Coordinates of C-alpha atoms and ligand atoms in Angstrom, one line a residue:
M21 CA 31.0 -23.9 -6.7
K22 CA 30.6 -24.7 -2.4
H23 CA 26.4 -23.3 -4.3
F24 CA 27.4 -25.5 -7.8
I25 CA 27.0 -28.9 -5.3
Q26 CA 23.8 -27.6 -3.6
L27 CA 22.3 -27.2 -6.7
N28 CA 23.4 -30.2 -7.6
Q29 CA 21.9 -32.3 -5.0
F30 CA 18.2 -31.7 -6.7
L31 CA 19.5 -34.3 -9.3
K32 CA 20.0 -37.0 -7.1
P33 CA 16.3 -38.3 -7.4
Y34 CA 16.0 -38.3 -10.4
K35 CA 19.7 -39.9 -12.0
W36 CA 17.9 -42.0 -13.8
Y37 CA 16.2 -39.8 -15.6
I38 CA 19.6 -37.9 -16.7
L39 CA 21.7 -40.9 -17.0
A40 CA 19.2 -42.4 -19.8
G41 CA 18.8 -39.0 -21.2
F42 CA 22.8 -39.1 -22.1
L43 CA 22.5 -42.0 -23.8
F44 CA 19.5 -41.6 -25.8
I45 CA 21.7 -38.6 -26.4
V46 CA 24.3 -40.6 -27.9
L47 CA 22.1 -42.7 -29.8
S48 CA 20.4 -39.8 -31.0
K49 CA 23.5 -37.8 -32.3
I50 CA 24.9 -41.2 -33.3
F51 CA 22.6 -41.1 -36.6
A52 CA 22.6 -37.7 -37.5
I53 CA 25.9 -37.7 -38.1
F54 CA 25.5 -40.8 -40.8
P55 CA 24.0 -39.0 -43.1
A56 CA 26.2 -36.7 -43.2
R57 CA 28.9 -40.1 -43.7
F58 CA 26.5 -41.1 -47.2
I59 CA 26.3 -37.9 -48.6
S60 CA 29.7 -37.8 -49.0
Q61 CA 29.6 -41.1 -51.0
A62 CA 27.3 -40.6 -52.7
F63 CA 29.1 -37.0 -54.1
D64 CA 32.3 -39.4 -54.3
E65 CA 30.4 -42.3 -56.4
V66 CA 28.9 -39.8 -59.0
K67 CA 31.9 -38.1 -59.7
Q68 CA 33.2 -40.9 -60.3
A69 CA 30.6 -42.7 -62.3
L70 CA 30.6 -39.1 -64.3
E71 CA 34.1 -38.9 -64.9
T72 CA 33.2 -42.8 -66.8
A73 CA 30.6 -41.5 -68.4
H74 CA 28.5 -44.6 -69.6
L75 CA 25.4 -43.7 -70.0
S76 CA 24.5 -47.9 -70.0
N77 CA 25.1 -47.3 -66.3
S78 CA 23.4 -44.4 -65.1
S79 CA 19.8 -46.2 -64.5
A80 CA 21.9 -47.8 -61.7
I81 CA 23.4 -44.1 -60.6
Y82 CA 19.6 -43.3 -60.0
K83 CA 19.3 -47.0 -58.0
E84 CA 21.8 -45.8 -56.2
I85 CA 21.6 -42.2 -55.6
T86 CA 17.5 -43.3 -54.4
N87 CA 19.1 -45.8 -52.4
Y88 CA 21.2 -43.8 -50.1
A89 CA 18.2 -40.6 -49.6
L90 CA 15.8 -43.5 -47.9
M91 CA 18.9 -43.8 -45.5
I92 CA 19.3 -40.9 -44.9
V93 CA 15.8 -40.6 -44.4
G94 CA 15.9 -42.7 -42.2
A95 CA 18.4 -42.6 -39.7
A96 CA 17.3 -39.1 -39.6
L97 CA 13.6 -40.4 -38.8
V98 CA 15.8 -42.9 -36.0
N99 CA 17.4 -39.9 -35.2
G100 CA 14.2 -37.7 -34.0
F101 CA 12.9 -40.5 -31.8
F102 CA 16.3 -40.7 -29.6
L103 CA 15.5 -36.8 -30.6
F104 CA 11.8 -37.5 -28.5
L105 CA 13.2 -39.3 -25.6
T106 CA 15.9 -36.9 -25.2
R107 CA 13.6 -34.4 -24.3
Q108 CA 11.6 -36.7 -22.3
T109 CA 14.2 -38.1 -19.7
I110 CA 15.3 -35.1 -18.9
I111 CA 13.1 -32.1 -19.8
V112 CA 9.8 -33.9 -17.6
A113 CA 13.1 -34.7 -15.1
S114 CA 13.4 -30.5 -15.0
R115 CA 10.1 -29.7 -14.3
K116 CA 9.9 -32.1 -11.4
I117 CA 12.9 -31.0 -10.0
E118 CA 10.7 -27.7 -10.3
Y119 CA 8.3 -29.2 -8.7
D120 CA 9.8 -30.2 -5.4
I121 CA 11.7 -26.7 -5.0
K122 CA 8.5 -25.0 -5.4
N123 CA 6.9 -27.1 -2.8
T124 CA 10.4 -26.8 -0.5
I125 CA 9.6 -22.8 -0.8
Y126 CA 6.4 -22.4 -0.7
E127 CA 6.2 -24.7 2.5
Q128 CA 9.2 -22.8 4.2
Y129 CA 7.5 -19.5 3.6
Q130 CA 4.3 -21.5 5.3
Q131 CA 6.8 -21.3 8.3
L132 CA 8.7 -18.9 8.5
S133 CA 7.1 -15.7 11.3
R134 CA 5.3 -12.5 10.5
S135 CA 7.9 -10.6 11.6
F136 CA 9.9 -12.2 8.2
Y137 CA 7.0 -11.0 6.0
K138 CA 6.9 -7.8 7.6
K139 CA 10.8 -7.7 6.3
H140 CA 10.2 -9.1 2.8
N141 CA 7.7 -7.3 0.5
T142 CA 5.0 -10.0 -1.4
G143 CA 7.1 -8.8 -5.0
D144 CA 10.3 -10.3 -3.5
L145 CA 8.7 -13.9 -2.3
M146 CA 6.7 -14.2 -5.6
S147 CA 10.1 -13.9 -7.7
R148 CA 11.5 -16.3 -5.4
I149 CA 8.9 -18.6 -6.1
G150 CA 8.6 -17.6 -9.5
E151 CA 11.3 -16.5 -11.8
D152 CA 13.7 -18.1 -9.9
V153 CA 12.5 -21.2 -9.3
S154 CA 12.1 -21.3 -13.6
K155 CA 15.9 -20.1 -13.3
V156 CA 17.4 -22.5 -11.5
R157 CA 15.5 -25.4 -14.2
M158 CA 16.9 -23.4 -17.3
Y159 CA 19.9 -25.5 -15.9
F160 CA 19.1 -28.8 -15.2
G161 CA 16.7 -29.2 -18.5
P162 CA 17.9 -26.9 -21.2
A163 CA 22.0 -26.4 -19.9
I164 CA 22.3 -29.5 -19.2
M165 CA 21.4 -31.1 -22.7
Y166 CA 22.8 -28.4 -24.3
S167 CA 25.7 -29.1 -22.5
M168 CA 25.5 -33.2 -22.8
N169 CA 25.3 -32.8 -26.5
L170 CA 27.5 -30.6 -27.6
T171 CA 30.3 -32.9 -25.2
V172 CA 28.6 -36.2 -26.9
L173 CA 28.2 -33.7 -30.7
F174 CA 31.8 -32.8 -30.5
I175 CA 33.6 -36.2 -29.5
L176 CA 31.6 -38.5 -32.3
V177 CA 32.0 -35.5 -35.1
I178 CA 34.8 -33.8 -34.4
A179 CA 37.1 -38.2 -33.9
T180 CA 35.1 -38.2 -37.1
M181 CA 36.3 -35.3 -39.0
L182 CA 40.0 -35.5 -37.7
S183 CA 40.6 -39.7 -39.7
I184 CA 39.3 -37.5 -43.0
S185 CA 41.7 -34.9 -42.7
I186 CA 43.4 -33.3 -39.6
E187 CA 44.6 -30.4 -41.5
L188 CA 40.7 -28.7 -43.0
T189 CA 39.3 -30.5 -40.1
L190 CA 41.3 -27.5 -37.8
Y191 CA 41.3 -25.2 -40.0
T192 CA 36.6 -25.5 -40.2
L193 CA 37.1 -25.2 -36.8
L194 CA 39.2 -22.6 -36.5
P195 CA 36.5 -19.7 -36.0
L196 CA 34.4 -21.7 -33.5
P197 CA 35.7 -20.3 -30.1
F198 CA 35.5 -16.8 -32.0
L199 CA 31.5 -17.9 -32.0
A200 CA 31.1 -19.2 -28.8
L201 CA 33.1 -16.5 -27.7
L202 CA 31.1 -13.7 -28.9
I203 CA 27.6 -15.3 -28.1
Y204 CA 29.1 -15.2 -24.4
Y205 CA 29.4 -12.2 -24.2
V206 CA 26.0 -10.6 -26.2
S207 CA 24.0 -13.3 -23.9
K208 CA 25.1 -11.4 -21.0
T209 CA 25.0 -8.1 -22.4
I210 CA 20.8 -9.3 -23.5
H211 CA 20.7 -10.9 -20.4
Q212 CA 21.6 -7.4 -18.0
K213 CA 19.3 -5.4 -20.9
S214 CA 16.8 -7.5 -20.0
E215 CA 16.9 -7.3 -16.4
Q216 CA 16.1 -4.3 -16.6
V217 CA 13.6 -4.3 -19.1
Q218 CA 12.3 -6.5 -16.1
I219 CA 12.7 -3.9 -13.5
K220 CA 11.9 -0.9 -15.6
L221 CA 8.1 -3.3 -16.5
A222 CA 8.1 -4.2 -12.2
G223 CA 7.7 -1.2 -12.3
L224 CA 5.2 0.1 -14.0
S225 CA 3.3 -2.4 -13.4
T226 CA 3.2 -1.7 -9.7
N227 CA 2.2 1.6 -10.6
T228 CA -1.2 1.2 -12.8
Q229 CA -2.4 -1.5 -10.2
E230 CA -1.9 0.9 -8.0
S231 CA -3.6 3.8 -10.0
F232 CA -7.1 0.9 -9.9
S233 CA -6.8 -0.3 -7.2
G234 CA -6.1 3.5 -5.5
I235 CA -8.8 4.8 -7.7
R236 CA -11.0 5.9 -4.8
V237 CA -8.5 8.3 -3.5
I238 CA -6.7 9.0 -6.5
K239 CA -10.6 10.2 -7.4
S240 CA -11.5 12.1 -4.8
F241 CA -8.0 13.5 -4.9
D242 CA -8.5 15.1 -7.8
T243 CA -4.8 13.4 -8.6
S244 CA -5.6 11.6 -12.8
S245 CA -3.4 14.3 -14.3
Y246 CA 0.0 13.6 -11.5
M247 CA -0.7 10.0 -12.0
K248 CA -1.1 9.9 -15.8
S249 CA 2.4 11.3 -15.4
K250 CA 4.2 9.4 -13.8
F251 CA 2.4 6.4 -15.9
T252 CA 4.2 7.6 -18.3
D253 CA 7.4 8.6 -17.5
Q254 CA 7.1 5.2 -16.4
N255 CA 6.0 4.4 -19.9
Q256 CA 8.8 5.6 -21.4
A257 CA 11.2 4.5 -19.1
Y258 CA 10.4 1.1 -20.1
Y259 CA 9.8 1.6 -24.2
S260 CA 13.6 3.0 -24.1
A261 CA 14.8 -0.2 -22.0
S262 CA 13.1 -1.8 -24.4
L263 CA 14.0 -0.5 -27.6
S264 CA 17.6 -1.3 -26.2
L265 CA 17.3 -4.9 -25.9
A266 CA 15.7 -4.8 -29.8
K267 CA 18.8 -3.2 -31.1
T268 CA 20.9 -5.7 -29.7
N269 CA 18.6 -8.7 -30.6
A270 CA 19.2 -7.4 -33.7
L271 CA 22.9 -7.7 -34.1
F272 CA 22.8 -11.5 -32.7
H273 CA 22.0 -12.8 -35.5
P274 CA 23.6 -11.5 -38.2
F275 CA 27.2 -12.5 -36.8
M276 CA 26.6 -15.3 -36.2
I277 CA 25.1 -16.9 -39.6
L278 CA 28.3 -14.2 -40.2
L279 CA 30.8 -16.9 -38.5
I280 CA 29.4 -19.8 -39.8
G281 CA 29.7 -18.4 -43.4
L282 CA 32.6 -17.5 -42.6
S283 CA 33.5 -21.0 -41.5
T284 CA 31.6 -22.1 -44.6
I285 CA 34.0 -20.2 -46.8
L286 CA 37.2 -21.5 -45.6
T287 CA 35.9 -25.1 -45.5
I288 CA 35.3 -24.9 -49.9
Y289 CA 38.3 -23.2 -50.0
I290 CA 40.4 -25.5 -48.5
G291 CA 39.2 -28.6 -48.6
G292 CA 39.2 -27.6 -52.7
R293 CA 43.4 -27.5 -52.8
L294 CA 43.6 -30.1 -50.8
C295 CA 41.6 -32.1 -52.2
A296 CA 42.9 -30.5 -56.1
E297 CA 45.8 -32.3 -54.1
G298 CA 44.5 -35.4 -54.3
K299 CA 44.0 -35.2 -50.0
V300 CA 40.6 -35.4 -50.1
S301 CA 37.4 -36.4 -52.4
T302 CA 34.4 -33.9 -52.8
G303 CA 32.1 -36.0 -51.0
N304 CA 34.0 -35.1 -48.0
I305 CA 33.6 -31.5 -48.8
A306 CA 29.9 -31.8 -49.2
E307 CA 30.6 -33.3 -45.8
F308 CA 32.1 -30.9 -44.0
V309 CA 30.0 -28.3 -45.2
I310 CA 27.9 -30.3 -42.9
Y311 CA 29.6 -31.4 -40.0
V312 CA 30.1 -27.2 -39.4
N313 CA 26.5 -26.4 -39.3
M314 CA 25.8 -29.4 -37.0
L315 CA 29.0 -28.4 -35.4
T316 CA 27.8 -24.3 -34.8
W317 CA 24.3 -24.5 -32.5
P318 CA 25.7 -26.7 -30.6
V319 CA 28.9 -24.0 -30.3
A320 CA 26.7 -20.7 -29.9
S321 CA 25.3 -22.9 -27.2
L322 CA 28.2 -22.5 -24.7
G323 CA 28.3 -19.3 -24.9
W324 CA 24.0 -19.5 -23.3
V325 CA 24.6 -22.6 -21.6
T326 CA 27.4 -20.4 -19.5
S327 CA 25.6 -18.0 -20.0
L328 CA 21.3 -19.8 -18.7
T329 CA 23.7 -21.1 -15.8
Q330 CA 25.6 -18.3 -13.8
R331 CA 21.6 -17.2 -13.4
A332 CA 20.5 -19.8 -12.6
L333 CA 22.9 -19.6 -9.4
A334 CA 22.8 -16.3 -9.3
S335 CA 19.2 -17.5 -8.6
Y336 CA 19.7 -20.8 -6.2
K337 CA 21.7 -18.1 -4.0
R338 CA 19.0 -16.2 -3.6
I339 CA 16.3 -19.0 -2.7
D340 CA 19.3 -20.5 -1.3
Y341 CA 19.1 -17.2 1.1
F342 CA 15.2 -18.4 1.4
L343 CA 15.4 -21.9 3.1
K344 CA 18.3 -21.1 5.5
I345 CA 16.3 -18.5 7.4
N346 CA 15.5 -20.1 10.8
P347 CA 11.8 -20.3 11.9
E348 CA 11.6 -17.5 14.6
I349 CA 8.9 -19.2 16.2
V350 CA 10.2 -22.9 16.9
N351 CA 7.4 -25.5 16.7
Q352 CA 7.8 -28.2 19.4
K353 CA 7.0 -31.1 17.4
N354 CA 4.4 -33.3 20.6
A355 CA 1.3 -32.6 20.3
Q356 CA -0.2 -33.6 24.5
Q357 CA -3.6 -33.0 25.8
Y358 CA -3.8 -29.3 27.8
N359 CA -6.9 -27.2 29.2
F360 CA -6.7 -24.1 26.4
G361 CA -8.3 -21.2 28.1
D362 CA -6.1 -20.6 31.3
I363 CA -3.8 -18.6 30.3
K364 CA -1.6 -16.4 33.0
L365 CA 1.4 -14.0 31.9
N366 CA 4.0 -13.1 34.1
N367 CA 6.0 -10.1 33.0
V368 CA 5.8 -9.7 29.5
S369 CA 7.4 -7.0 27.7
L370 CA 7.7 -8.1 24.0
K371 CA 10.3 -5.2 22.1
Y372 CA 9.5 -5.4 18.4
Q373 CA 13.4 -6.2 16.9
D374 CA 12.8 -4.4 13.5
T375 CA 11.7 -1.6 14.9
G376 CA 12.9 -1.3 18.2
I377 CA 9.4 -0.3 19.3
E378 CA 8.6 -2.0 22.8
A379 CA 4.8 -2.7 22.6
L380 CA 4.7 -4.3 26.1
K381 CA 6.1 -3.4 29.1
K382 CA 6.3 -6.5 32.5
I383 CA 2.2 -7.4 31.3
N384 CA 1.6 -9.6 34.1
L385 CA -2.4 -10.5 33.9
T386 CA -4.8 -14.1 35.0
I387 CA -7.4 -14.9 32.6
S388 CA -9.3 -18.3 33.7
K389 CA -10.6 -20.5 31.7
G390 CA -15.4 -18.9 30.8
S391 CA -14.1 -15.6 31.7
T392 CA -14.5 -13.5 29.7
I393 CA -11.5 -9.9 29.4
G394 CA -12.0 -6.5 27.6
I395 CA -9.7 -4.7 27.3
V396 CA -9.3 -0.8 25.5
G397 CA -6.7 1.6 25.4
K398 CA -5.6 4.3 22.7
T399 CA -4.6 4.1 19.5
G400 CA -0.8 2.3 19.7
S401 CA -0.9 1.4 23.1
G402 CA 0.0 -2.4 22.5
K403 CA -3.9 -4.2 22.8
S404 CA -3.3 -6.1 19.2
S405 CA 0.3 -6.9 20.3
L406 CA -0.3 -8.7 22.9
A407 CA -3.2 -10.1 21.8
S408 CA -0.1 -11.7 18.6
L409 CA 1.8 -13.0 22.2
I410 CA -1.3 -15.3 23.1
S411 CA -1.3 -17.1 20.0
R412 CA 2.6 -17.2 19.4
M413 CA 2.8 -14.6 16.2
Y414 CA 6.0 -13.4 18.1
D415 CA 7.4 -14.9 21.3
C416 CA 8.3 -11.9 24.3
T417 CA 10.9 -10.9 24.7
E418 CA 10.8 -11.0 27.8
G419 CA 8.8 -13.1 31.1
T420 CA 6.8 -16.1 30.3
I421 CA 2.7 -16.6 28.8
E422 CA 1.1 -20.6 30.4
I423 CA -1.6 -21.4 28.5
D424 CA -2.6 -24.2 31.1
Q425 CA 0.6 -23.6 33.8
K426 CA 2.6 -24.4 30.7
N427 CA 5.5 -22.8 29.0
I428 CA 3.3 -21.4 25.8
S429 CA 6.6 -22.5 24.1
S430 CA 6.3 -26.3 24.7
I431 CA 3.0 -26.9 23.2
N432 CA 2.6 -27.1 19.5
L433 CA 2.1 -24.7 17.6
F434 CA 0.0 -26.3 15.0
Q435 CA -2.7 -27.1 18.2
L436 CA -2.4 -24.1 20.1
R437 CA -3.6 -21.9 16.9
D438 CA -5.9 -25.3 16.8
H439 CA -7.7 -23.4 20.1
I440 CA -7.8 -20.2 19.2
A441 CA -10.2 -18.1 16.8
M442 CA -8.9 -15.6 16.5
V443 CA -10.2 -11.9 14.7
N444 CA -8.0 -10.4 13.5
Q445 CA -8.4 -6.2 12.8
D446 CA -7.2 -6.4 9.0
V447 CA -10.2 -8.2 8.1
F448 CA -8.6 -10.6 5.3
L449 CA -11.6 -11.9 3.6
F450 CA -10.2 -14.7 0.6
S451 CA -11.4 -14.1 -3.3
Q452 CA -14.2 -17.0 -2.2
T453 CA -17.3 -17.2 -2.2
I454 CA -19.0 -15.9 1.6
A455 CA -19.7 -19.5 2.8
Q456 CA -15.4 -20.8 2.0
N457 CA -15.4 -17.5 3.7
I458 CA -16.4 -18.7 6.9
V459 CA -15.4 -22.2 7.2
F460 CA -11.6 -21.4 6.4
G461 CA -10.1 -23.3 8.2
L462 CA -12.1 -25.2 9.5
K463 CA -10.3 -29.1 9.9
R464 CA -13.3 -30.7 10.6
S465 CA -16.6 -31.2 8.8
Y466 CA -18.9 -29.2 8.8
T467 CA -23.0 -28.3 6.9
N468 CA -24.4 -25.9 5.7
Q469 CA -27.3 -25.1 9.2
E470 CA -23.6 -24.5 11.0
I471 CA -21.9 -21.6 8.4
V472 CA -26.1 -20.0 8.6
W473 CA -25.5 -19.9 12.2
A474 CA -22.5 -19.1 12.1
A475 CA -23.5 -16.2 10.2
Q476 CA -26.9 -15.5 12.5
Q477 CA -24.6 -15.7 15.2
A478 CA -22.1 -12.9 13.3
C479 CA -25.5 -10.6 12.7
V480 CA -24.9 -11.0 8.7
D481 CA -27.0 -13.8 8.0
E482 CA -29.9 -11.0 6.8
N483 CA -27.3 -8.7 4.9
I484 CA -25.8 -12.2 2.5
K485 CA -29.2 -13.5 2.5
Q486 CA -30.0 -10.5 0.0
L487 CA -26.8 -11.1 -2.4
K488 CA -28.0 -12.3 -5.3
D489 CA -25.6 -16.0 -4.6
Q490 CA -26.9 -16.1 -0.8
Y491 CA -23.4 -17.6 1.0
Q492 CA -22.1 -18.3 -2.6
T493 CA -21.6 -14.8 -3.7
L494 CA -17.9 -14.6 -4.6
L495 CA -15.8 -12.1 -2.9
G496 CA -12.9 -10.0 -3.9
E497 CA -11.5 -8.3 -7.2
R498 CA -13.8 -10.2 -9.2
G499 CA -16.5 -11.0 -6.8
V500 CA -19.2 -8.1 -4.7
N501 CA -17.7 -5.8 -3.0
L502 CA -18.6 -6.0 1.4
S503 CA -19.0 -3.0 3.8
G504 CA -16.6 -3.0 6.0
G505 CA -18.5 -3.5 9.0
Q506 CA -19.7 -7.4 7.1
K507 CA -16.2 -7.5 6.5
Q508 CA -15.8 -7.9 9.9
R509 CA -19.1 -9.7 10.6
I510 CA -18.6 -12.7 7.9
S511 CA -14.5 -12.6 10.3
I512 CA -17.2 -12.7 13.4
A513 CA -18.3 -15.6 11.7
R514 CA -14.7 -17.5 10.4
A515 CA -14.1 -17.1 14.4
L516 CA -17.3 -18.3 15.4
I517 CA -17.5 -21.7 13.7
K518 CA -14.2 -22.9 15.1
D519 CA -15.4 -22.7 17.6
A520 CA -12.9 -22.5 20.1
D521 CA -11.9 -22.5 23.2
I522 CA -10.0 -19.4 23.4
L523 CA -11.8 -16.2 21.3
I524 CA -9.9 -14.0 20.5
L525 CA -11.8 -10.6 18.8
D526 CA -8.8 -7.7 18.0
D527 CA -11.1 -4.0 17.5
C528 CA -13.4 -6.3 15.4
L529 CA -16.5 -4.3 15.7
S530 CA -15.9 -1.5 14.8
A531 CA -18.1 -1.1 11.6
V532 CA -20.9 -1.5 12.6
D533 CA -24.2 0.3 14.4
T534 CA -24.4 0.2 18.1
E535 CA -27.5 -1.9 18.2
T536 CA -26.1 -4.6 15.7
E537 CA -23.4 -4.4 18.3
H538 CA -25.3 -5.0 21.6
Q539 CA -27.2 -8.0 19.8
I540 CA -23.3 -9.4 18.4
T541 CA -22.1 -9.0 21.7
Q542 CA -24.7 -10.7 22.9
N543 CA -24.9 -13.6 21.1
I544 CA -20.5 -14.3 22.3
K545 CA -21.3 -14.1 25.8
T546 CA -23.9 -16.7 25.2
L547 CA -21.5 -19.4 23.2
T548 CA -18.3 -18.4 25.0
K549 CA -19.7 -19.7 28.2
E550 CA -17.2 -22.0 28.8
K551 CA -14.6 -20.3 26.8
T552 CA -12.4 -18.2 27.8
C553 CA -13.0 -14.9 25.0
I554 CA -10.6 -12.0 25.2
I555 CA -12.2 -8.4 23.8
I556 CA -10.1 -5.3 22.5
A557 CA -12.6 -2.7 21.5
Q558 CA -12.8 0.8 21.5
R559 CA -15.7 2.0 22.5
V560 CA -17.2 1.5 26.3
S561 CA -20.2 -0.4 24.8
T562 CA -17.9 -3.3 23.8
V563 CA -16.7 -4.5 27.1
R564 CA -19.3 -3.0 29.2
H565 CA -20.2 -7.1 29.9
A566 CA -16.6 -8.2 30.1
D567 CA -15.3 -10.6 33.1
C568 CA -12.4 -7.9 34.1
I569 CA -11.7 -4.8 31.9
I570 CA -7.9 -3.9 32.1
T571 CA -6.6 -0.6 30.3
L572 CA -2.9 -1.0 28.5
D573 CA -1.4 3.1 27.5
E574 CA 1.6 2.7 26.3
G575 CA 2.4 -0.8 26.2
R576 CA 1.4 -1.2 30.6
I577 CA -2.3 -1.9 32.4
V578 CA -2.5 1.3 34.3
Q579 CA -6.4 0.2 35.1
Q580 CA -7.8 -3.6 36.2
G581 CA -11.1 -3.7 37.0
T582 CA -15.0 -4.5 36.3
H583 CA -17.1 -1.9 34.6
E584 CA -18.3 -1.1 37.6
Q585 CA -15.6 -0.4 39.6
L586 CA -13.9 1.6 36.4
I587 CA -16.6 3.8 35.9
K588 CA -16.4 5.3 39.0
T589 CA -12.5 5.7 39.6
K590 CA -11.3 8.5 38.3
G591 CA -9.0 7.7 34.2
F592 CA -8.9 6.6 30.9
Y593 CA -12.0 4.0 31.1
Q594 CA -14.3 6.9 32.6
D595 CA -13.2 9.0 30.7
L596 CA -14.2 7.1 27.5
Y597 CA -17.2 6.5 28.7
H598 CA -18.2 9.9 30.2
K599 CA -17.3 11.1 26.6
Q600 CA -19.4 8.0 24.1
Q601 CA -22.5 8.7 26.4
I602 CA -22.0 12.1 25.5
Ligands
ATP16 N1 4.8 -5.8 13.4 C1 4.7 -5.0 14.5 N2 6.2 -4.5 14.1 C2 6.5 -3.8 14.9 N3 6.4 -2.6 15.0 C3 4.9 -2.5 15.8 C4 4.2 -4.1 15.7 N4 3.0 -4.0 15.1 C5 2.6 -2.8 16.0 N5 4.5 -2.8 16.4 C6 3.7 -0.7 17.1 O1 3.7 -1.5 18.3 C7 2.9 -0.7 19.1 C8 1.6 -1.3 19.6 O2 0.5 -1.5 18.5 P1 -0.7 -2.5 18.7 O3 -0.1 -2.7 17.4 O4 -0.8 -3.4 19.8 O5 -1.6 -1.1 19.5 P2 -3.1 -1.4 18.7 O6 -2.9 -0.7 20.8 O7 -3.7 -2.1 19.0 O8 -2.9 0.6 18.2 P3 -4.8 0.5 17.7 O9 -5.6 0.4 18.9 O10 -5.0 1.7 17.1 O11 -4.7 -0.9 17.0 C9 2.6 0.2 18.2 O12 4.3 1.5 18.4 C10 3.0 0.0 16.0 O13 3.7 0.4 16.1
MG17 MG1 -5.0 -3.2 17.4

């Protein structure tokens, strides 16, 4: 009930749409009932005329019937017009609500921290904003519309029926509750079975997609027959689930027709007897048959609406769960002026909550503006974790990080990230053009020359110029595939054009040859004279020019000094240097 009330909160901004929709439903139903009444009257008049058959007045009867026919068509047209308005208000409102909810969810997704994304897989996140929102929309649109429809129709039709004959009304309505119950159960079964079909389909799609994206591994390990048999199994499961759904669906309609038929027979049988007793007219029987048919679909929809509402509630609970999650990184709203670039880490530790891994232990480090710091260390020693702390992707579990002597958590998050240009270890380029990738996230205006300049600084301009569409080359699934080193350099260009106060390069020269690497580090050195630069690397050659180099081991700083100092001291750096010299 709590969720149901919360769900209906979304209606508030659109209450006038819903109220107008209700009014249109009432009007359209009034005009839906008229034809039945006209038919009844026409029947009775024809019968009377036949009983007192005078050929002379047959043309008068034809005229009378034509009048009725015109009135029926007229009423149907008016009914149709109001039906159109009903859909224009209620269904339109539901689409607007869908739009609102999608925006709310997307905003929330953007605020949640990286640890949230580790806990939930992409498919799950996609289905919240896709499928679950659609199910909620089905409640605001069809479910609300059909329940209003049913209520209004019931009141109007049953009142009319009762005014004609109470006895006939009761008999006629007898099968309807069974119909509603049947439909409720059948649509529940259909829903369960379609969920199964969905699950099987999702499995099949994931597998298929993986076999496309992993085609290089599959081919080189010659596992195509294994993949094929896996696909066949999943395809079989999907096939069986679909078949079972089709069987239930096939039973659904015949059952409905059977129940409608039963109601009609009852109406004619009981109506015929009452007619013989003179309690109702033949016209009334015809009228009742029409009413039965009018009521059947709404009653059938009752079961459907109930299951739609249940599904919407289940989906809403899932959406609500996501919306209620508080972003772990709390943002300080006000932006102020800081001297970005002076960074100080005091006794900083980081423990990843989900894995319990302590990636950084009691780190003390001062990086002053304008200096370049190199970070080396074995794999898993905490280098990337240190970089994530500075851009506040995570909050440290112990100690403090200060920027311009202010605690990082008191600085506006967006402002902080605006002043940091980061090149991540796992390069990600969007399925857009190269130029769009380079200026991605750039908040100021820029010229094409600047894009080329950034690419030149990252030593990737030559490569781009060799492509047919140059900077307009589309990347990604439907575009060109670049080499690992080219991707790295484009992401470096993306960071350089940002011209931020702090530049963080996380192992982003690993796929670049030493000569190009030398060129890029030289360029960066010139560009970042006034800025703070943090370079994480596996190679001594990348960091040797840094003002200070630290060596991390199992989350601790074990060495600190300049290149000249460190190569003279026994330890990781010296080993690394000698090995790489050889
Ligand atoms: N998001 C995360 N959630 C949980 N544990 C993590 C996460 N990222 C890293 N770790 C763990 O923290 C430790 C340090 O990882 P980190 O990525 O900082 O190492 P690294 O020095 O950058 O290694 P590499 O040189 O391979 O990039 C590792 O043991 C890793 O398993
Ligand atoms: Mg790393």
